[in-house]
Amino acid sequence: MKIPFNKPYFTGREAFHLSQAAITGKLSGNGNYTRDCQLFFEKKYGFNKTLLTTSCSDALEMAALLLEIKPGDEVIIPSYTFVSTANAFALRGATIVFADSGTLNPNIDPSLIEALITPKTRAIVVVHYGGIACEMDTISEIAGRYNIAIVEDAAQGVDAFYRDQPLGSIGKLGTFSFHETKNITSGEGGMLIVNDPAMIGKAEIIWEKGTNRAAFARGEVEKYEWVGLGSSFLPNELTAAFLYSQLEHLKIIQEKRLQIWQEYHSRLSTPATEGYFSLPYVPEYARHNGHLFYITTRNSGERDRLLAHLLSNGIHAVFHYLTLHNSPYFSTLHDGRKLPQADRYGATLLRLPFYSGLQSDEIDYVTTMIRAFYKK
Ligand SMILES: *Cc1c(COP(=O)(O)O)cnc(C)c1O
């Protein structure tokens, strides 16, 4: 049996919506499909304002521009995350202050944040790893006390919740990714969620190359002009049309993914209870979205041997992030603090094949091969 790590899910409606977008002849951004996608999210999750972007990386860069991050500003970011979370702020000249993960899951450890705050701290960026919410009450309380903005990198967090609040709706700004590996996709794509009403106008200007074209399109101004800094962050209508077809199946996709997650969990719970490896920890306040399934091994050698064992049996499992404070770009810029939990996830975390079309017999095969490795 050969099992890839990821297979994009097709709803069967993509070609219809793509041809609809083409027939209208409006291919550039901020057309009907863009608006329909944004409205979908605003209605379903109560987001104040959403803007589709060409990627989550771009949405994070918009967040850094919106917060007017400049050289000398400090931004607190978990080290165990994707490059873009930090790169977006480093691009604006910020000093990145990396934080450690918790002991129970890879999310930022809220108890370590306050000690990292200085008068220069401008933002705390949280990453909801695997769509499992960070402990937002504690983080919001600290950020509020010091008047620091929270940005949620909810790239993996579509349709996941912290208590009753959708991920992406809790910080001043939130970001989603629609990359091929995420729950819903447009190949490449993303979205900025603007929760602070005072930032909406400026967000639209940044989105549209520093112009007030969005206000012009609504007939609010007579001409559009260069009114601020920005770039071209909006996707074309074909991307939005593809995404729209996925949104029509969001419920089906989410049901499938949660079922797959549960199946992995129950098939691996016995060897996990016996201490061979750990399963994902989902706190009671987190309602996750079945974005990924990982185990953590007892040490890095065992993780690498298990990966090789699975690969030789046709199963494409993968490791995940290499900690950013140790990266070739950043290691000489890091202040030298040890981040042991982040490093532990970098060394021991292993992700299993996960996509909406994964079948029960395939999950059975993967988990049987894991148990065979441990002779269980
Ligand atoms: C996928 C991902 C990104 C980047 O998303 P793109 O849409 O590929 O730019 C950023 N942060 C996290 C946590 C991610 O998982």
mmCIF file of C-alpha atoms and ligand atoms in Angstrom:
data_model
loop_
_atom_site.group_PDB
_atom_site.id
_atom_site.type_symbol
_atom_site.label_atom_id
_atom_site.label_comp_id
_atom_site.label_asym_id
_atom_site.label_seq_id
_atom_site.Cartn_x
_atom_site.Cartn_y
_atom_site.Cartn_z
ATOM 1 C CA MET A 1 0.000 0.000 0.000
ATOM 2 C CA LYS A 2 1.318 3.488 -0.890
ATOM 3 C CA ILE A 3 0.030 6.398 1.174
ATOM 4 C CA PRO A 4 1.083 9.960 0.312
ATOM 5 C CA PHE A 5 1.363 12.583 3.033
ATOM 6 C CA ASN A 6 -1.212 14.878 1.449
ATOM 7 C CA LYS A 7 -3.749 14.785 -1.385
ATOM 8 C CA PRO A 8 -5.767 17.908 -2.151
ATOM 9 C CA TYR A 9 -9.511 17.393 -1.825
ATOM 10 C CA PHE A 10 -11.645 18.213 -4.873
ATOM 11 C CA THR A 11 -15.319 18.928 -4.404
ATOM 12 C CA GLY A 12 -16.191 18.448 -8.096
ATOM 13 C CA ARG A 13 -17.511 22.012 -8.285
ATOM 14 C CA GLU A 14 -14.155 23.667 -9.021
ATOM 15 C CA ALA A 15 -14.476 23.583 -12.824
ATOM 16 C CA PHE A 16 -17.979 25.099 -12.659
ATOM 17 C CA HIS A 17 -16.911 28.039 -10.510
ATOM 18 C CA LEU A 18 -13.682 28.585 -12.465
ATOM 19 C CA SER A 19 -15.621 28.776 -15.729
ATOM 20 C CA GLN A 20 -18.186 31.098 -14.112
ATOM 21 C CA ALA A 21 -15.362 33.418 -13.087
ATOM 22 C CA ALA A 22 -13.902 33.282 -16.597
ATOM 23 C CA ILE A 23 -17.276 33.923 -18.292
ATOM 24 C CA THR A 24 -17.881 37.111 -16.327
ATOM 25 C CA GLY A 25 -14.616 38.451 -17.761
ATOM 26 C CA LYS A 26 -13.589 39.964 -14.443
ATOM 27 C CA LEU A 27 -10.365 38.158 -13.606
ATOM 28 C CA SER A 28 -8.554 40.645 -11.400
ATOM 29 C CA GLY A 29 -9.086 40.759 -7.648
ATOM 30 C CA ASN A 30 -11.945 42.008 -5.449
ATOM 31 C CA GLY A 31 -14.699 40.769 -7.764
ATOM 32 C CA ASN A 32 -17.828 38.786 -6.910
ATOM 33 C CA TYR A 33 -16.070 35.550 -5.909
ATOM 34 C CA THR A 34 -13.685 37.413 -3.614
ATOM 35 C CA ARG A 35 -16.641 39.158 -1.983
ATOM 36 C CA ASP A 36 -18.641 35.913 -1.717
ATOM 37 C CA CYS A 37 -15.745 34.136 0.004
ATOM 38 C CA GLN A 38 -15.229 37.030 2.416
ATOM 39 C CA LEU A 39 -18.959 37.207 3.177
ATOM 40 C CA PHE A 40 -19.031 33.469 3.803
ATOM 41 C CA PHE A 41 -16.435 33.824 6.554
ATOM 42 C CA GLU A 42 -17.920 37.019 7.968
ATOM 43 C CA LYS A 43 -21.413 35.459 8.225
ATOM 44 C CA LYS A 44 -20.394 32.001 9.427
ATOM 45 C CA TYR A 45 -17.874 33.063 12.062
ATOM 46 C CA GLY A 46 -18.923 36.640 12.794
ATOM 47 C CA PHE A 47 -15.574 38.059 11.674
ATOM 48 C CA ASN A 48 -15.725 41.834 11.545
ATOM 49 C CA LYS A 49 -13.904 42.182 8.220
ATOM 50 C CA THR A 50 -11.987 39.705 6.084
ATOM 51 C CA LEU A 51 -9.731 40.242 3.065
ATOM 52 C CA LEU A 52 -8.619 37.377 0.840
ATOM 53 C CA THR A 53 -4.879 37.405 0.195
ATOM 54 C CA THR A 54 -2.537 35.482 -2.083
ATOM 55 C CA SER A 55 -1.190 33.540 0.933
ATOM 56 C CA CYS A 56 -1.115 33.464 4.708
ATOM 57 C CA SER A 57 2.445 34.784 4.448
ATOM 58 C CA ASP A 58 1.018 37.860 2.714
ATOM 59 C CA ALA A 59 -1.710 38.224 5.342
ATOM 60 C CA LEU A 60 1.011 38.198 8.026
ATOM 61 C CA GLU A 61 2.957 40.839 6.090
ATOM 62 C CA MET A 62 -0.214 42.933 5.976
ATOM 63 C CA ALA A 63 -0.524 42.517 9.750
ATOM 64 C CA ALA A 64 3.029 43.803 10.252
ATOM 65 C CA LEU A 65 2.300 46.800 7.982
ATOM 66 C CA LEU A 66 -1.004 47.510 9.745
ATOM 67 C CA LEU A 67 0.694 47.536 13.146
ATOM 68 C CA GLU A 68 3.352 49.868 11.686
ATOM 69 C CA ILE A 69 6.124 47.595 12.900
ATOM 70 C CA LYS A 70 9.487 49.330 12.436
ATOM 71 C CA PRO A 71 13.165 48.668 13.218
ATOM 72 C CA GLY A 72 13.708 48.431 16.957
ATOM 73 C CA ASP A 73 10.217 47.107 17.708
ATOM 74 C CA GLU A 74 10.151 43.735 19.418
ATOM 75 C CA VAL A 75 7.715 40.980 18.476
ATOM 76 C CA ILE A 76 7.250 37.818 20.546
ATOM 77 C CA ILE A 77 6.808 34.716 18.375
ATOM 78 C CA PRO A 78 6.984 30.978 19.104
ATOM 79 C CA SER A 79 10.130 29.379 17.720
ATOM 80 C CA TYR A 80 8.250 26.220 16.745
ATOM 81 C CA THR A 81 6.379 27.578 13.711
ATOM 82 C CA PHE A 82 6.597 28.102 9.978
ATOM 83 C CA VAL A 83 9.131 30.661 8.691
ATOM 84 C CA SER A 84 6.476 33.148 7.540
ATOM 85 C CA THR A 85 5.202 33.813 11.066
ATOM 86 C CA ALA A 86 8.522 35.460 11.925
ATOM 87 C CA ASN A 87 9.670 36.532 8.457
ATOM 88 C CA ALA A 88 6.703 38.891 7.994
ATOM 89 C CA PHE A 89 7.793 40.923 11.024
ATOM 90 C CA ALA A 90 11.549 40.592 10.370
ATOM 91 C CA LEU A 91 10.911 42.117 6.911
ATOM 92 C CA ARG A 92 9.797 45.333 8.647
ATOM 93 C CA GLY A 93 12.984 45.366 10.709
ATOM 94 C CA ALA A 94 11.477 44.037 13.939
ATOM 95 C CA THR A 95 13.594 42.292 16.537
ATOM 96 C CA ILE A 96 12.159 38.806 16.836
ATOM 97 C CA VAL A 97 12.022 37.493 20.409
ATOM 98 C CA PHE A 98 11.397 33.772 20.199
ATOM 99 C CA ALA A 99 9.327 32.038 22.867
ATOM 100 C CA ASP A 100 9.279 28.406 23.887
ATOM 101 C CA SER A 101 6.467 25.903 23.411
ATOM 102 C CA GLY A 102 4.581 24.369 26.310
ATOM 103 C CA THR A 103 5.326 20.913 27.668
ATOM 104 C CA LEU A 104 1.942 19.486 26.678
ATOM 105 C CA ASN A 105 1.718 20.643 23.059
ATOM 106 C CA PRO A 106 3.749 22.785 20.608
ATOM 107 C CA ASN A 107 1.734 25.982 21.239
ATOM 108 C CA ILE A 108 3.447 28.965 22.900
ATOM 109 C CA ASP A 109 3.753 28.577 26.683
ATOM 110 C CA PRO A 110 1.728 31.503 28.078
ATOM 111 C CA SER A 111 3.568 31.398 31.415
ATOM 112 C CA LEU A 112 6.808 32.433 29.680
ATOM 113 C CA ILE A 113 5.465 35.443 27.772
ATOM 114 C CA GLU A 114 5.458 38.151 30.432
ATOM 115 C CA ALA A 115 9.192 37.793 31.150
ATOM 116 C CA LEU A 116 9.903 38.518 27.463
ATOM 117 C CA ILE A 117 8.007 41.823 27.407
ATOM 118 C CA THR A 118 10.014 45.070 27.336
ATOM 119 C CA PRO A 119 8.943 48.681 26.647
ATOM 120 C CA LYS A 120 9.760 47.937 22.974
ATOM 121 C CA THR A 121 7.371 44.977 22.641
ATOM 122 C CA ARG A 122 4.723 45.787 20.020
ATOM 123 C CA ALA A 123 3.071 42.459 19.290
ATOM 124 C CA ILE A 124 2.638 38.868 20.406
ATOM 125 C CA VAL A 125 2.053 36.444 17.548
ATOM 126 C CA VAL A 126 0.430 33.160 18.541
ATOM 127 C CA VAL A 127 0.255 30.054 16.344
ATOM 128 C CA HIS A 128 -2.569 27.577 16.921
ATOM 129 C CA TYR A 129 -0.591 24.466 16.041
ATOM 130 C CA GLY A 130 -2.632 21.801 14.273
ATOM 131 C CA GLY A 131 -5.771 23.922 14.729
ATOM 132 C CA ILE A 132 -5.539 23.370 18.511
ATOM 133 C CA ALA A 133 -6.134 26.693 20.246
ATOM 134 C CA CYS A 134 -3.527 28.450 22.380
ATOM 135 C CA GLU A 135 -4.564 29.428 25.895
ATOM 136 C CA MET A 136 -5.998 32.772 24.800
ATOM 137 C CA ASP A 137 -7.472 34.050 28.117
ATOM 138 C CA THR A 138 -4.052 34.226 29.758
ATOM 139 C CA ILE A 139 -2.363 35.617 26.639
ATOM 140 C CA SER A 140 -5.080 38.260 26.114
ATOM 141 C CA GLU A 141 -4.864 39.302 29.771
ATOM 142 C CA ILE A 142 -1.088 39.847 29.546
ATOM 143 C CA ALA A 143 -1.321 41.649 26.183
ATOM 144 C CA GLY A 144 -4.113 43.873 27.514
ATOM 145 C CA ARG A 145 -2.173 44.820 30.617
ATOM 146 C CA TYR A 146 0.813 45.977 28.529
ATOM 147 C CA ASN A 147 -1.275 47.310 25.638
ATOM 148 C CA ILE A 148 0.380 44.982 23.124
ATOM 149 C CA ALA A 149 -1.385 43.730 19.979
ATOM 150 C CA ILE A 150 -2.076 40.033 19.499
ATOM 151 C CA VAL A 151 -1.834 38.583 15.998
ATOM 152 C CA GLU A 152 -3.184 35.065 15.561
ATOM 153 C CA ASP A 153 -1.400 33.009 12.950
ATOM 154 C CA ALA A 154 -4.409 30.756 12.440
ATOM 155 C CA ALA A 155 -2.983 29.368 9.167
ATOM 156 C CA GLN A 156 -4.027 25.900 10.366
ATOM 157 C CA GLY A 157 -7.058 27.080 12.316
ATOM 158 C CA VAL A 158 -9.993 27.401 9.899
ATOM 159 C CA ASP A 159 -13.177 26.220 11.644
ATOM 160 C CA ALA A 160 -11.456 25.633 14.985
ATOM 161 C CA PHE A 161 -12.384 27.317 18.263
ATOM 162 C CA TYR A 162 -11.053 28.606 21.577
ATOM 163 C CA ARG A 163 -14.039 27.983 23.854
ATOM 164 C CA ASP A 164 -16.827 29.516 21.702
ATOM 165 C CA GLN A 165 -14.599 31.910 19.803
ATOM 166 C CA PRO A 166 -13.462 30.999 16.279
ATOM 167 C CA LEU A 167 -9.679 31.051 15.901
ATOM 168 C CA GLY A 168 -8.657 34.223 14.108
ATOM 169 C CA SER A 169 -11.317 36.309 15.869
ATOM 170 C CA ILE A 170 -9.552 36.818 19.216
ATOM 171 C CA GLY A 171 -6.482 38.964 18.472
ATOM 172 C CA LYS A 172 -6.498 42.389 16.809
ATOM 173 C CA LEU A 173 -5.673 40.551 13.583
ATOM 174 C CA GLY A 174 -5.828 36.942 12.441
ATOM 175 C CA THR A 175 -4.600 35.074 9.385
ATOM 176 C CA PHE A 176 -5.687 31.914 7.555
ATOM 177 C CA SER A 177 -3.886 29.856 4.914
ATOM 178 C CA PHE A 178 -5.487 28.102 1.950
ATOM 179 C CA HIS A 179 -2.260 26.431 0.848
ATOM 180 C CA GLU A 180 -2.670 22.987 -0.719
ATOM 181 C CA THR A 181 -1.769 21.294 2.599
ATOM 182 C CA LYS A 182 -4.463 23.073 4.636
ATOM 183 C CA ASN A 183 -8.057 21.912 5.306
ATOM 184 C CA ILE A 184 -9.545 24.016 2.503
ATOM 185 C CA THR A 185 -7.420 25.222 -0.343
ATOM 186 C CA SER A 186 -7.035 27.340 -3.436
ATOM 187 C CA GLY A 187 -3.538 25.986 -4.145
ATOM 188 C CA GLU A 188 -1.910 29.075 -2.714
ATOM 189 C CA GLY A 189 -4.100 31.517 -0.834
ATOM 190 C CA GLY A 190 -4.867 33.141 2.475
ATOM 191 C CA MET A 191 -6.989 35.619 4.350
ATOM 192 C CA LEU A 192 -6.535 38.485 6.774
ATOM 193 C CA ILE A 193 -9.123 38.873 9.537
ATOM 194 C CA VAL A 194 -9.403 42.427 10.842
ATOM 195 C CA ASN A 195 -11.050 42.359 14.263
ATOM 196 C CA ASP A 196 -10.229 45.942 15.213
ATOM 197 C CA PRO A 197 -12.802 48.138 13.391
ATOM 198 C CA ALA A 198 -10.378 51.081 13.453
ATOM 199 C CA MET A 199 -8.013 49.150 11.176
ATOM 200 C CA ILE A 200 -10.415 48.210 8.363
ATOM 201 C CA GLY A 201 -9.920 51.286 6.159
ATOM 202 C CA LYS A 202 -6.159 51.079 6.386
ATOM 203 C CA ALA A 203 -6.211 47.317 5.761
ATOM 204 C CA GLU A 204 -8.062 47.884 2.474
ATOM 205 C CA ILE A 205 -5.490 50.479 1.417
ATOM 206 C CA ILE A 206 -2.564 48.166 2.181
ATOM 207 C CA TRP A 207 -4.389 45.377 0.304
ATOM 208 C CA GLU A 208 -4.841 47.532 -2.844
ATOM 209 C CA LYS A 209 -1.271 48.747 -3.422
ATOM 210 C CA GLY A 210 -1.560 51.777 -1.161
ATOM 211 C CA THR A 211 -4.632 53.132 -2.960
ATOM 212 C CA ASN A 212 -8.241 53.745 -1.912
ATOM 213 C CA ARG A 213 -9.496 51.606 -4.820
ATOM 214 C CA ALA A 214 -11.705 49.471 -2.518
ATOM 215 C CA ALA A 215 -13.573 52.605 -1.361
ATOM 216 C CA PHE A 216 -13.714 53.792 -5.006
ATOM 217 C CA ALA A 217 -15.256 50.456 -6.093
ATOM 218 C CA ARG A 218 -18.042 51.024 -3.529
ATOM 219 C CA GLY A 219 -18.597 54.545 -4.917
ATOM 220 C CA GLU A 220 -17.423 56.215 -1.724
ATOM 221 C CA VAL A 221 -14.772 58.364 -3.445
ATOM 222 C CA GLU A 222 -14.701 59.871 -6.954
ATOM 223 C CA LYS A 223 -11.221 58.741 -7.929
ATOM 224 C CA TYR A 224 -8.654 56.450 -6.457
ATOM 225 C CA GLU A 225 -5.243 57.668 -5.506
ATOM 226 C CA TRP A 226 -2.061 56.791 -3.680
ATOM 227 C CA VAL A 227 -3.046 57.359 -0.052
ATOM 228 C CA GLY A 228 -0.608 55.222 1.932
ATOM 229 C CA LEU A 229 1.819 52.320 1.819
ATOM 230 C CA GLY A 230 0.699 48.954 0.565
ATOM 231 C CA SER A 231 1.329 46.263 -1.983
ATOM 232 C CA SER A 232 -0.607 43.862 -4.204
ATOM 233 C CA PHE A 233 -1.977 41.434 -1.641
ATOM 234 C CA LEU A 234 -5.281 40.445 -3.270
ATOM 235 C CA PRO A 235 -5.720 37.200 -5.224
ATOM 236 C CA ASN A 236 -7.309 37.065 -8.669
ATOM 237 C CA GLU A 237 -10.903 35.930 -9.134
ATOM 238 C CA LEU A 238 -9.928 32.452 -10.365
ATOM 239 C CA THR A 239 -8.266 31.727 -7.047
ATOM 240 C CA ALA A 240 -11.316 33.029 -5.200
ATOM 241 C CA ALA A 241 -13.645 30.934 -7.421
ATOM 242 C CA PHE A 242 -11.667 27.789 -6.612
ATOM 243 C CA LEU A 243 -11.788 28.625 -2.918
ATOM 244 C CA TYR A 244 -15.539 29.212 -3.130
ATOM 245 C CA SER A 245 -16.075 25.647 -4.375
ATOM 246 C CA GLN A 246 -14.194 24.401 -1.311
ATOM 247 C CA LEU A 247 -16.261 26.553 1.030
ATOM 248 C CA GLU A 248 -19.403 24.872 -0.330
ATOM 249 C CA HIS A 249 -17.969 21.599 1.052
ATOM 250 C CA LEU A 250 -16.486 22.945 4.286
ATOM 251 C CA LYS A 251 -18.906 20.972 6.454
ATOM 252 C CA ILE A 252 -18.241 17.701 4.599
ATOM 253 C CA ILE A 253 -14.467 18.264 4.657
ATOM 254 C CA GLN A 254 -14.493 18.995 8.382
ATOM 255 C CA GLU A 255 -16.596 15.930 9.205
ATOM 256 C CA LYS A 256 -14.202 13.702 7.263
ATOM 257 C CA ARG A 257 -11.105 15.210 8.868
ATOM 258 C CA LEU A 258 -12.421 14.980 12.420
ATOM 259 C CA GLN A 259 -13.344 11.362 11.820
ATOM 260 C CA ILE A 260 -9.856 10.560 10.484
ATOM 261 C CA TRP A 261 -8.276 12.310 13.491
ATOM 262 C CA GLN A 262 -10.449 10.322 15.881
ATOM 263 C CA GLU A 263 -9.635 7.068 14.113
ATOM 264 C CA TYR A 264 -5.891 7.680 14.359
ATOM 265 C CA HIS A 265 -6.311 8.621 18.006
ATOM 266 C CA SER A 266 -8.246 5.541 19.020
ATOM 267 C CA ARG A 267 -6.054 3.124 17.036
ATOM 268 C CA LEU A 268 -2.909 4.513 18.669
ATOM 269 C CA SER A 269 -4.185 5.050 22.195
ATOM 270 C CA THR A 270 -3.025 1.718 23.649
ATOM 271 C CA PRO A 271 0.692 1.987 22.713
ATOM 272 C CA ALA A 272 0.558 5.679 23.693
ATOM 273 C CA THR A 273 -0.852 4.813 27.126
ATOM 274 C CA GLU A 274 1.947 2.277 27.491
ATOM 275 C CA GLY A 275 4.467 5.092 26.989
ATOM 276 C CA TYR A 276 5.895 4.266 23.538
ATOM 277 C CA PHE A 277 5.026 7.726 22.174
ATOM 278 C CA SER A 278 2.668 10.631 22.920
ATOM 279 C CA LEU A 279 -0.533 11.627 21.161
ATOM 280 C CA PRO A 280 -1.650 15.244 20.591
ATOM 281 C CA TYR A 281 -2.821 17.007 23.737
ATOM 282 C CA VAL A 282 -6.089 18.877 23.216
ATOM 283 C CA PRO A 283 -6.946 21.134 26.201
ATOM 284 C CA GLU A 284 -10.595 21.313 27.294
ATOM 285 C CA TYR A 285 -10.858 24.893 25.965
ATOM 286 C CA ALA A 286 -9.846 23.861 22.427
ATOM 287 C CA ARG A 287 -12.221 22.560 19.741
ATOM 288 C CA HIS A 288 -9.800 21.572 16.983
ATOM 289 C CA ASN A 289 -10.429 21.119 13.256
ATOM 290 C CA GLY A 290 -8.613 17.896 12.379
ATOM 291 C CA HIS A 291 -5.881 19.781 10.584
ATOM 292 C CA LEU A 292 -3.115 17.261 11.197
ATOM 293 C CA PHE A 293 -2.256 14.246 13.321
ATOM 294 C CA TYR A 294 1.097 13.926 15.013
ATOM 295 C CA ILE A 295 2.841 11.763 17.543
ATOM 296 C CA THR A 296 5.934 12.673 19.547
ATOM 297 C CA THR A 297 8.548 9.977 20.060
ATOM 298 C CA ARG A 298 10.804 9.411 23.089
ATOM 299 C CA ASN A 299 13.882 10.795 21.291
ATOM 300 C CA SER A 300 15.000 12.029 17.888
ATOM 301 C CA GLY A 301 16.819 8.830 16.860
ATOM 302 C CA GLU A 302 13.622 6.861 17.390
ATOM 303 C CA ARG A 303 11.621 9.437 15.391
ATOM 304 C CA ASP A 304 14.016 9.171 12.450
ATOM 305 C CA ARG A 305 14.032 5.358 12.545
ATOM 306 C CA LEU A 306 10.218 5.294 12.680
ATOM 307 C CA LEU A 307 10.062 7.708 9.716
ATOM 308 C CA ALA A 308 12.402 5.446 7.720
ATOM 309 C CA HIS A 309 10.386 2.353 8.717
ATOM 310 C CA LEU A 310 7.149 3.970 7.541
ATOM 311 C CA LEU A 311 8.730 5.249 4.297
ATOM 312 C CA SER A 312 10.075 1.782 3.491
ATOM 313 C CA ASN A 313 6.509 0.521 3.856
ATOM 314 C CA GLY A 314 5.148 3.099 1.418
ATOM 315 C CA ILE A 315 3.867 5.518 4.063
ATOM 316 C CA HIS A 316 4.894 9.112 3.594
ATOM 317 C CA ALA A 317 5.039 10.441 7.161
ATOM 318 C CA VAL A 318 7.018 13.650 7.737
ATOM 319 C CA PHE A 319 8.614 15.638 10.526
ATOM 320 C CA HIS A 320 7.574 19.274 10.884
ATOM 321 C CA TYR A 321 9.250 22.548 11.893
ATOM 322 C CA LEU A 322 12.917 23.009 12.581
ATOM 323 C CA THR A 323 13.018 25.635 15.333
ATOM 324 C CA LEU A 324 13.511 29.130 13.955
ATOM 325 C CA HIS A 325 15.893 30.337 16.676
ATOM 326 C CA ASN A 326 18.365 27.690 15.412
ATOM 327 C CA SER A 327 17.786 28.390 11.709
ATOM 328 C CA PRO A 328 20.660 29.343 9.369
ATOM 329 C CA TYR A 329 19.190 32.843 8.992
ATOM 330 C CA PHE A 330 18.428 33.531 12.637
ATOM 331 C CA SER A 331 20.847 31.554 14.835
ATOM 332 C CA THR A 332 23.388 34.395 14.994
ATOM 333 C CA LEU A 333 20.602 36.914 15.740
ATOM 334 C CA HIS A 334 19.082 34.886 18.578
ATOM 335 C CA ASP A 335 19.792 36.104 22.105
ATOM 336 C CA GLY A 336 21.049 32.712 23.215
ATOM 337 C CA ARG A 337 18.128 31.665 25.441
ATOM 338 C CA LYS A 338 17.497 27.935 25.400
ATOM 339 C CA LEU A 339 14.060 26.903 24.122
ATOM 340 C CA PRO A 340 14.034 23.243 25.130
ATOM 341 C CA GLN A 341 10.402 22.387 24.427
ATOM 342 C CA ALA A 342 10.475 23.890 20.929
ATOM 343 C CA ASP A 343 13.659 21.930 20.232
ATOM 344 C CA ARG A 344 12.039 18.768 21.583
ATOM 345 C CA TYR A 345 9.116 19.093 19.141
ATOM 346 C CA GLY A 346 11.601 19.832 16.348
ATOM 347 C CA ALA A 347 13.433 16.602 17.181
ATOM 348 C CA THR A 348 10.591 14.202 18.025
ATOM 349 C CA LEU A 349 7.376 15.259 16.305
ATOM 350 C CA LEU A 350 6.185 13.100 13.415
ATOM 351 C CA ARG A 351 3.120 13.857 11.287
ATOM 352 C CA LEU A 352 1.112 11.007 9.794
ATOM 353 C CA PRO A 353 -0.500 11.085 6.334
ATOM 354 C CA PHE A 354 -3.608 13.242 6.647
ATOM 355 C CA TYR A 355 -6.069 14.353 3.986
ATOM 356 C CA SER A 356 -9.823 14.381 3.606
ATOM 357 C CA GLY A 357 -9.864 11.347 1.291
ATOM 358 C CA LEU A 358 -7.855 9.083 3.622
ATOM 359 C CA GLN A 359 -9.670 5.744 4.003
ATOM 360 C CA SER A 360 -10.150 3.585 7.106
ATOM 361 C CA ASP A 361 -8.091 0.701 5.680
ATOM 362 C CA GLU A 362 -5.255 3.148 5.018
ATOM 363 C CA ILE A 363 -5.397 4.478 8.582
ATOM 364 C CA ASP A 364 -5.415 0.879 9.769
ATOM 365 C CA TYR A 365 -2.326 0.145 7.646
ATOM 366 C CA VAL A 366 -0.440 3.216 8.975
ATOM 367 C CA THR A 367 -1.227 2.455 12.614
ATOM 368 C CA THR A 368 -0.457 -1.252 12.178
ATOM 369 C CA MET A 369 2.960 -0.312 10.773
ATOM 370 C CA ILE A 370 3.595 2.008 13.733
ATOM 371 C CA ARG A 371 2.670 -0.752 16.177
ATOM 372 C CA ALA A 372 4.891 -3.185 14.241
ATOM 373 C CA PHE A 373 7.813 -0.786 14.697
ATOM 374 C CA TYR A 374 7.279 -0.907 18.451
ATOM 375 C CA LYS A 375 6.536 -4.663 18.238
ATOM 376 C CA LYS A 376 3.087 -3.973 19.686
HETATM 377 C C1 LIG B 1 0.965 27.136 6.231
HETATM 378 C C2 LIG B 1 1.401 28.094 7.277
HETATM 379 C C3 LIG B 1 1.821 29.405 6.970
HETATM 380 C C4 LIG B 1 2.033 29.888 5.567
HETATM 381 O O1 LIG B 1 0.901 29.842 4.798
HETATM 382 P P1 LIG B 1 0.993 30.208 3.237
HETATM 383 O O2 LIG B 1 -0.434 30.367 2.840
HETATM 384 O O3 LIG B 1 1.672 29.053 2.579
HETATM 385 O O4 LIG B 1 1.766 31.468 3.116
HETATM 386 C C5 LIG B 1 2.129 30.269 8.005
HETATM 387 N N1 LIG B 1 2.037 29.879 9.286
HETATM 388 C C6 LIG B 1 1.665 28.623 9.625
HETATM 389 C C7 LIG B 1 1.557 28.264 11.070
HETATM 390 C C8 LIG B 1 1.354 27.693 8.630
HETATM 391 O O5 LIG B 1 0.991 26.452 8.976
#
